Amino acid sequence: MTKIVNHWIGGKTVEGASGTYGPVTDPATGAVTTKVAFASVDEVDAAVAAAKDAYRTWGQSSLAQRTSVLFRFRALLDAHRDEIAELITAEHGKVHSDALGEVARGLEIVDLACGINVQLKGELSTQVASRVDVAAIRQPLGVVVGITPFNFPAMVPMWMFPIAIACGNTFVLKPSEKDPSASVRLAELLAEAGLPDGVFNVVHGDKVAVDRLLEHPDVKAVSFVGSTPIARHIHTTASTNGKRVQALGGAKNHMLVLPDADLDAAADAAVSAAYGSAGERCMAISAVVAVGSIGDELVEKIRERAEKIKIGPGSDPASEMGPLITKVHRDKVASYVTGAAAEGAEVVLDGTGYTVDGFEDGHWIGISLLDKVPTTAKAYQDEIFGPVLCVLRVDTYEDGVRLINDSPFGNGTAIFTRDGGAARRFQLEIEAGMVGVNVPIPVPVGYHSFGGWKDSLFGDHHVYGNDGTHFYTRGKVVTSRWPDPSEGPAGVDLGFPRNH
Ligand code: NAD
């Protein structure tokens, strides 16, 4: 029997009433295993109404109440890591260890939210003028929304909701329709942790649900993570509708390898960061920029390592890389490799013909490595989001930095070198939001913030860290004067208030 994934509204499962469902596929077998309800406008409205109702009390709850729920949620999440990772593998296809890694990185943000009382400490200036004090506090916004991509079905929602609800907001999540089960399990664990009904809601669906959330008058802020064209649409529409918005988009992450780098370490890093999760990571390295004469040696070292990657179902502990999310996406990724030679690239490894015995209908693609890729090639210009690594050759450090800075994307980037001076220069000169020095995937820890530049992020705030707290709260400054009764009335003064 096909499993059905329903909405989670007001603390309980709500069956889809629109009659529209989307298919959820096991990428390893190609079989449709699940149907997910697609929300109508009315169902989205019901979720927002539940969140608005819950905000009346949750918005007034004490920090102690909120953090005690989050501590219990943290313990439950820890205890259910494997189960959530299995749900992810069954619908996304990534290998179990990788799915466990995503849960662990989401848990880091729950850790941060458990300590929200420290982040929400206000500021107080006493005696700014005679008997006048000024206090700055931050208060929640109300109902906030998260719209998330398929590639991290547990971690990306957890970049958002733990901080949002810790700050006193209520939340409506619209997860990816391609792998929706993990989000519902997280909702159940939040309920088990004692989160009041309506504080966290999940509506599934497509553009119909998203567009209603973007225009709903009771939604105060929107956090989005996904591809660049949709991020742009979300940012424009939500801003036009008067909402606070952060919209994280796609990426093309470069790794600059200087001639003095440890080439074995650089090759290990390039292979791990390019092909991990089959390249379906917004922080995947998809372009290696080799400086000077090291190109041939580096490409050979990458090829040797990449050829050994074991590809198979994510549920098989022997697999290092799983299938791609859909057949359509698999074919699109393959088309970049097929077209690369005609665009001037050298195809060192071509993974387009790969299949796995016994799983012939899975969305398989093998490892592809393209060398001497011109910057005009589509394989370089587009975010491929698959296991395809492009190597580009440049003569100097300056040429490499110029090439990277010319990319419209600016999510993550890395430099591999033994030269501290060059690494320092790179940190300052490169136009990207997250920089690694001999670290290929520089995803910041929970207490720093995650976000890109240029077409990789629309809006002013990165996610989590201090930026997260700032995004989910608004400032208020209170100026108080408690006159000494012996002073008598201050008298009327129509001049602009001055401090003295
Ligand atoms: P996507 O943009 O197709 O979908 C993201 C979300 O938007 C989903 O919930 C989807 O249902 C919704 N959506 C899709 N089309 C829509 C439309 N026309 N109108 C309104 N909503 C729509 O992204 P995806 O394929 O699920 O995820 C992969 C993309 O996400 C990649 O580009 C990747 O780089 C990016 N990503 C970025 C980050 C980051 O931090 N910058 C992190 C993870 C993924």
XYZ file of C-alpha atoms and ligand atoms in Angstrom:
544
model
C 0.000 0.000 0.000
C 1.316 3.477 -0.837
C 2.189 5.538 2.221
C 0.477 8.941 2.471
C 2.162 11.984 4.006
C -0.324 14.514 5.347
C -0.110 18.034 6.738
C 0.599 18.773 10.400
C -1.603 21.608 11.603
C -2.510 22.644 15.147
C -0.580 19.754 16.724
C -2.115 16.924 14.707
C -2.114 15.190 11.354
C -4.559 16.774 8.929
C -5.489 14.801 5.849
C -5.165 16.587 2.532
C -8.550 17.976 1.502
C -7.592 19.406 -1.880
C -7.551 15.970 -3.516
C -4.186 16.778 -5.078
C -1.194 14.609 -4.239
C 2.384 14.469 -5.461
C 4.469 11.303 -5.902
C 7.472 10.616 -3.663
C 9.996 8.258 -5.233
C 12.681 6.027 -3.765
C 15.593 7.241 -5.912
C 17.416 3.908 -5.585
C 14.583 1.877 -7.129
C 12.714 4.512 -9.094
C 9.470 3.276 -7.480
C 6.809 5.641 -6.169
C 6.541 4.701 -2.493
C 4.541 7.579 -1.083
C 1.891 10.153 -1.945
C 2.187 13.594 -0.397
C -0.841 15.860 0.044
C -0.610 19.198 -1.776
C -2.198 22.035 0.176
C -4.863 24.272 -1.285
C -5.132 27.954 -0.362
C -7.711 27.025 2.310
C -5.371 24.480 3.896
C -2.510 26.991 3.965
C -4.881 29.482 5.566
C -5.807 26.886 8.219
C -2.115 26.386 9.086
C -1.477 30.125 9.324
C -4.619 30.532 11.470
C -3.410 27.773 13.830
C -0.003 29.473 14.075
C -1.574 32.877 14.670
C -3.770 31.490 17.406
C -0.829 29.725 19.081
C 1.235 32.933 18.928
C -1.132 34.618 21.391
C 0.255 32.435 24.191
C 3.632 31.273 22.807
C 4.633 34.868 22.072
C 4.044 35.643 25.768
C 5.653 32.464 27.150
C 8.745 32.677 29.323
C 12.229 31.952 28.069
C 12.381 29.122 30.606
C 9.257 27.492 29.116
C 10.568 27.761 25.565
C 14.036 26.472 26.284
C 12.782 23.556 28.350
C 10.763 22.382 25.314
C 13.839 22.760 23.132
C 16.040 20.805 25.547
C 13.488 17.950 25.499
C 13.317 18.159 21.689
C 17.109 17.974 21.535
C 17.109 14.755 23.569
C 14.403 13.221 21.364
C 16.199 14.230 18.183
C 19.389 12.687 19.496
C 17.556 9.457 20.316
C 15.881 9.321 16.875
C 18.892 10.197 14.699
C 18.922 6.843 12.943
C 15.210 6.795 12.273
C 15.261 10.286 10.751
C 18.337 9.412 8.689
C 16.498 6.351 7.340
C 13.520 8.486 6.311
C 15.912 10.831 4.495
C 17.706 8.014 2.672
C 14.427 6.418 1.568
C 13.200 9.601 -0.134
C 16.365 11.564 -0.951
C 18.709 8.663 -1.725
C 21.806 9.898 0.145
C 23.806 7.296 2.052
C 22.953 6.683 5.695
C 26.180 8.166 7.118
C 25.593 11.349 5.118
C 21.982 11.533 6.326
C 23.228 11.129 9.906
C 25.643 14.013 9.274
C 22.775 16.249 8.201
C 20.819 15.409 11.366
C 23.935 16.192 13.450
C 24.348 19.607 11.800
C 20.656 20.361 12.400
C 21.096 19.366 16.027
C 23.819 22.014 16.355
C 21.198 24.668 15.681
C 18.887 23.147 18.285
C 21.836 23.458 20.714
C 22.042 27.126 19.839
C 18.299 27.570 20.340
C 18.497 25.899 23.775
C 20.743 28.802 24.785
C 18.571 31.505 23.206
C 18.274 33.262 26.579
C 21.893 34.375 26.185
C 21.278 35.670 22.638
C 18.111 37.501 23.645
C 19.688 39.381 26.527
C 18.794 43.002 26.030
C 20.909 46.108 26.537
C 20.500 48.718 29.235
C 22.125 52.145 29.486
C 21.501 53.888 32.764
C 21.517 57.611 33.411
C 21.797 58.606 29.711
C 20.374 61.927 30.904
C 19.245 63.011 34.324
C 17.212 60.050 35.730
C 16.734 58.642 32.227
C 17.507 55.022 31.324
C 17.381 53.350 27.901
C 16.644 49.639 27.398
C 16.903 47.827 24.047
C 14.950 44.597 23.749
C 14.097 42.246 20.893
C 10.641 40.772 20.483
C 9.225 38.042 18.216
C 7.528 38.831 14.920
C 4.498 36.512 15.023
C 3.831 33.863 12.362
C 6.950 33.098 10.307
C 7.387 30.727 7.389
C 10.122 28.373 6.149
C 10.238 27.048 2.579
C 12.928 24.428 2.128
C 14.700 22.386 -0.593
C 14.931 18.638 -1.182
C 18.639 18.226 -0.568
C 18.612 18.630 3.238
C 15.080 17.666 4.299
C 15.933 17.715 8.027
C 18.902 20.080 8.381
C 17.623 23.087 6.436
C 14.276 23.251 8.299
C 16.379 23.031 11.484
C 18.437 26.028 10.342
C 15.191 27.940 10.804
C 12.487 26.697 13.172
C 14.482 26.051 16.395
C 15.623 29.675 16.498
C 12.300 31.064 15.296
C 10.263 29.308 17.977
C 12.907 29.881 20.666
C 12.504 33.607 19.953
C 8.740 33.286 20.570
C 7.430 33.065 16.997
C 5.145 30.392 15.616
C 6.132 28.589 12.452
C 4.674 27.188 9.226
C 7.056 24.947 7.264
C 6.565 24.134 3.582
C 9.171 21.422 3.006
C 10.204 19.999 -0.344
C 7.478 17.860 -1.862
C 10.172 15.424 -3.043
C 11.132 14.161 0.449
C 8.491 15.343 2.932
C 8.542 12.607 5.631
C 11.403 13.883 7.810
C 9.639 17.210 8.428
C 6.512 15.476 9.742
C 8.606 13.287 12.044
C 10.282 16.438 13.405
C 6.805 17.887 14.059
C 5.835 14.747 16.002
C 9.000 14.962 18.099
C 8.345 18.632 18.856
C 4.843 17.695 20.045
C 6.306 14.897 22.186
C 8.718 17.443 23.651
C 5.733 19.464 24.860
C 5.535 22.180 22.198
C 2.014 23.631 22.374
C -0.307 22.859 19.452
C -0.038 25.280 16.549
C 3.455 26.586 17.343
C 4.929 24.395 14.587
C 2.918 23.441 11.510
C 3.791 21.690 8.254
C 1.941 22.169 4.983
C 3.073 20.246 1.933
C 2.688 21.266 -1.640
C 3.975 23.223 -4.584
C 3.753 26.755 -5.944
C 0.085 27.067 -4.890
C 1.003 26.641 -1.207
C 4.162 28.764 -1.460
C 2.494 31.656 -3.232
C -0.332 31.748 -0.669
C 2.214 31.875 2.158
C 4.000 34.750 0.410
C 0.868 36.868 0.189
C -0.884 35.878 3.435
C -1.435 39.028 5.534
C -0.714 37.206 8.824
C 2.731 35.973 7.748
C 5.410 38.327 9.044
C 8.620 36.800 7.690
C 9.765 34.239 5.151
C 12.946 32.160 5.188
C 13.655 30.346 1.941
C 16.399 27.989 0.816
C 16.423 26.601 -2.728
C 17.491 27.387 -6.274
C 18.392 30.905 -7.405
C 15.426 31.576 -9.751
C 12.926 30.594 -7.040
C 14.896 32.474 -4.351
C 14.649 35.607 -6.493
C 10.883 35.114 -6.940
C 10.415 34.548 -3.198
C 12.461 37.618 -2.284
C 10.643 39.903 -4.719
C 7.140 38.644 -3.925
C 7.503 38.471 -0.153
C 9.164 41.919 -0.036
C 6.446 43.403 -2.216
C 3.936 41.999 0.248
C 5.707 43.767 3.105
C 7.377 40.765 4.697
C 10.847 40.380 6.087
C 12.608 37.876 3.828
C 15.844 35.935 3.545
C 16.144 33.793 0.401
C 19.188 31.585 -0.016
C 19.813 30.423 -3.584
C 22.026 28.132 -5.612
C 25.782 27.978 -5.911
C 28.881 27.220 -7.923
C 31.584 26.739 -5.318
C 35.197 27.081 -6.403
C 38.308 25.596 -4.854
C 41.476 27.482 -5.739
C 44.568 25.283 -5.572
C 47.877 27.155 -5.455
C 51.090 25.534 -6.741
C 52.486 25.166 -3.196
C 49.465 23.215 -1.879
C 49.673 19.652 -0.598
C 48.200 18.103 -3.753
C 47.204 14.839 -2.074
C 45.233 16.738 0.572
C 43.724 18.970 -2.125
C 42.695 15.960 -4.235
C 41.136 14.199 -1.221
C 39.221 17.362 -0.389
C 38.086 17.982 -3.976
C 36.758 14.434 -4.366
C 34.962 14.444 -0.987
C 33.415 17.860 -1.568
C 32.482 17.321 -5.230
C 30.964 13.859 -5.070
C 29.635 13.612 -1.492
C 25.834 13.396 -1.539
C 26.199 12.923 -5.331
C 27.014 16.624 -5.629
C 23.525 17.596 -4.421
C 24.828 20.040 -1.823
C 24.716 23.809 -2.048
C 28.239 23.776 -0.595
C 29.570 21.087 -2.967
C 32.786 22.010 -4.727
C 31.843 21.987 -8.397
C 34.821 23.889 -9.852
C 38.496 23.345 -9.048
C 40.736 26.164 -10.243
C 44.309 24.908 -10.666
C 46.969 27.609 -10.620
C 50.213 27.316 -12.606
C 51.769 24.041 -13.613
C 50.073 21.694 -11.106
C 46.959 21.061 -13.235
C 47.934 17.711 -14.807
C 49.167 16.212 -11.531
C 46.117 17.427 -9.600
C 43.650 16.098 -12.192
C 45.394 12.713 -12.143
C 45.193 12.542 -8.341
C 41.490 13.472 -8.442
C 40.805 10.868 -11.141
C 42.548 8.061 -9.182
C 40.450 8.780 -6.105
C 37.154 9.467 -7.872
C 37.258 6.178 -9.782
C 37.232 4.240 -6.504
C 33.969 5.735 -5.163
C 31.403 3.016 -4.454
C 28.001 3.936 -5.839
C 24.881 2.135 -4.664
C 21.667 2.402 -2.644
C 21.952 4.726 0.331
C 20.672 1.989 2.624
C 23.673 -0.249 1.770
C 26.481 0.470 4.272
C 29.049 -0.224 1.530
C 27.773 2.668 -0.630
C 29.618 5.983 -0.527
C 27.400 7.774 -3.042
C 23.720 7.261 -3.790
C 21.427 8.088 -6.733
C 20.081 11.488 -7.780
C 16.730 12.776 -6.573
C 14.653 12.273 -9.759
C 14.996 10.744 -13.196
C 14.464 14.163 -14.772
C 17.295 15.630 -12.715
C 19.550 12.657 -13.543
C 19.010 13.234 -17.260
C 19.685 16.964 -16.903
C 22.952 16.317 -15.058
C 23.976 13.803 -17.755
C 23.313 16.363 -20.494
C 26.049 18.656 -19.116
C 28.594 15.843 -19.393
C 27.403 14.795 -22.842
C 27.672 18.350 -24.140
C 31.002 19.192 -22.483
C 33.406 18.041 -25.199
C 31.658 20.112 -27.869
C 32.081 23.134 -25.612
C 35.844 22.635 -25.391
C 36.247 20.586 -22.180
C 38.249 17.356 -21.863
C 36.090 14.548 -20.468
C 38.379 12.648 -18.079
C 35.624 10.563 -16.459
C 32.153 10.108 -17.946
C 29.597 8.714 -15.474
C 26.557 9.019 -17.708
C 26.198 5.306 -18.507
C 26.318 4.065 -14.921
C 23.719 1.692 -13.476
C 23.584 -0.527 -10.380
C 22.810 -4.243 -10.785
C 19.408 -5.122 -9.365
C 18.402 -1.436 -9.213
C 18.172 -0.692 -12.930
C 15.267 1.761 -12.542
C 17.094 3.915 -9.949
C 18.239 7.446 -10.781
C 21.891 6.487 -11.184
C 24.734 8.442 -12.585
C 28.425 7.783 -12.067
C 31.322 10.108 -11.428
C 32.189 12.694 -14.083
C 35.370 14.761 -14.207
C 35.800 17.485 -16.802
C 39.188 19.144 -17.337
C 40.277 22.394 -19.029
C 36.672 23.577 -18.935
C 36.235 26.990 -20.605
C 34.298 29.548 -18.568
C 31.874 29.784 -21.499
C 30.787 26.123 -21.154
C 27.318 25.465 -19.733
C 28.872 22.858 -17.437
C 30.771 25.715 -15.795
C 28.162 28.441 -15.957
C 25.181 26.510 -14.534
C 24.763 24.941 -11.135
C 24.675 21.267 -12.179
C 23.829 19.819 -8.729
C 25.224 16.390 -9.540
C 28.497 14.421 -9.354
C 30.273 16.448 -12.029
C 33.499 18.274 -11.181
C 34.892 20.904 -13.574
C 38.609 21.727 -13.474
C 39.693 25.088 -14.854
C 43.294 26.133 -15.445
C 44.702 29.602 -14.718
C 48.243 31.011 -14.707
C 48.263 33.046 -11.495
C 46.556 33.568 -8.128
C 45.157 36.867 -9.462
C 43.630 35.132 -12.497
C 42.002 32.599 -10.170
C 40.502 35.228 -7.890
C 39.225 37.178 -10.893
C 37.602 34.043 -12.336
C 35.874 33.216 -9.044
C 34.731 36.780 -8.472
C 33.261 36.903 -12.002
C 30.861 34.070 -11.095
C 27.331 35.291 -10.397
C 27.221 32.915 -7.404
C 29.006 33.579 -4.111
C 28.052 30.879 -1.637
C 31.190 29.054 -0.460
C 34.754 28.976 -1.748
C 38.040 27.489 -0.615
C 41.764 27.989 -1.073
C 44.323 25.216 -0.748
C 47.825 26.473 -0.022
C 50.690 26.351 2.476
C 51.184 30.122 2.132
C 49.516 31.962 5.036
C 49.911 35.325 3.326
C 48.111 34.135 0.178
C 45.348 32.575 2.292
C 44.873 35.819 4.194
C 44.715 37.819 0.963
C 42.157 35.375 -0.424
C 39.904 35.761 2.635
C 39.768 39.492 2.072
C 39.620 39.599 -1.740
C 37.154 36.826 -2.550
C 33.473 37.621 -3.097
C 31.659 34.833 -1.280
C 29.843 34.486 2.001
C 31.765 31.488 3.358
C 35.474 30.876 2.864
C 37.540 27.786 3.645
C 41.300 27.755 4.072
C 42.348 24.160 3.397
C 38.703 23.332 4.282
C 36.657 22.402 1.198
C 33.131 22.719 2.655
C 33.281 25.660 5.064
C 29.780 25.316 6.549
C 29.927 27.510 9.661
C 29.152 26.044 13.080
C 25.761 26.862 14.596
C 26.913 29.888 16.584
C 28.237 31.586 13.448
C 25.977 32.330 10.490
C 25.494 30.600 7.121
C 24.882 32.494 3.918
C 26.247 33.485 0.544
C 26.729 36.636 -1.498
C 25.487 37.720 -4.926
C 22.957 35.297 -6.512
C 23.392 32.866 -3.617
C 21.411 34.999 -1.160
C 18.743 37.653 -1.515
C 18.145 39.650 1.649
C 20.264 41.058 4.445
C 20.426 38.174 6.873
C 22.312 34.912 6.816
C 20.636 31.975 8.565
C 21.265 30.885 12.176
C 23.936 32.330 14.502
C 23.357 35.939 15.549
C 21.791 36.680 12.158
C 19.100 34.071 12.835
C 18.124 35.639 16.145
C 18.124 39.042 14.530
C 15.982 37.893 11.612
C 13.320 36.340 13.850
C 13.034 39.308 16.234
C 12.468 43.046 15.944
C 14.077 45.700 18.070
C 12.376 47.950 20.554
C 14.060 50.702 22.536
C 12.449 51.948 25.736
C 13.451 55.322 27.170
C 12.273 55.816 30.789
C 12.445 58.703 33.185
C 11.564 58.388 36.849
C 11.684 61.928 38.238
C 12.445 62.568 41.840
C 9.126 63.841 43.337
C 11.086 66.600 45.103
C 11.994 68.109 41.677
C 8.407 69.130 40.946
C 6.871 69.193 37.424
C 9.256 69.653 34.502
C 7.023 72.240 32.854
C 6.007 72.546 29.196
C 8.898 72.662 26.688
C 8.082 72.550 22.955
C 11.731 72.164 21.942
C 13.014 68.832 20.615
C 14.015 66.625 23.594
C 17.707 67.013 24.410
C 19.745 65.009 26.832
C 21.416 66.837 29.637
P 13.812 24.503 -5.576
O 14.114 25.944 -5.697
O 13.303 23.780 -6.772
O 12.729 24.256 -4.418
C 12.863 24.829 -3.139
C 11.480 25.015 -2.525
O 10.739 25.925 -3.347
C 10.657 23.734 -2.447
O 9.952 23.724 -1.234
C 9.725 23.839 -3.641
O 8.484 23.192 -3.438
C 9.520 25.327 -3.782
N 9.287 25.740 -5.172
C 9.790 25.151 -6.288
N 9.364 25.810 -7.397
C 8.601 26.827 -6.959
C 7.888 27.871 -7.625
N 7.881 27.991 -8.956
N 7.215 28.766 -6.868
C 7.204 28.655 -5.523
N 7.851 27.688 -4.853
C 8.547 26.785 -5.554
O 15.140 23.809 -5.006
P 15.439 22.263 -4.825
O 15.631 21.647 -6.162
O 14.474 21.650 -3.892
O 16.842 22.335 -4.049
C 18.082 22.451 -4.693
C 18.520 23.897 -4.801
O 18.582 24.472 -3.494
C 19.924 24.044 -5.368
O 19.924 25.147 -6.241
C 20.788 24.308 -4.152
O 21.983 25.010 -4.400
C 19.850 25.117 -3.324
N 20.249 25.101 -1.929
C 20.829 26.225 -1.427
C 21.263 26.242 -0.122
C 21.916 27.464 0.444
O 22.131 27.490 1.649
N 22.237 28.474 -0.335
C 21.098 25.107 0.696
C 20.488 23.985 0.155
C 20.061 23.987 -1.178
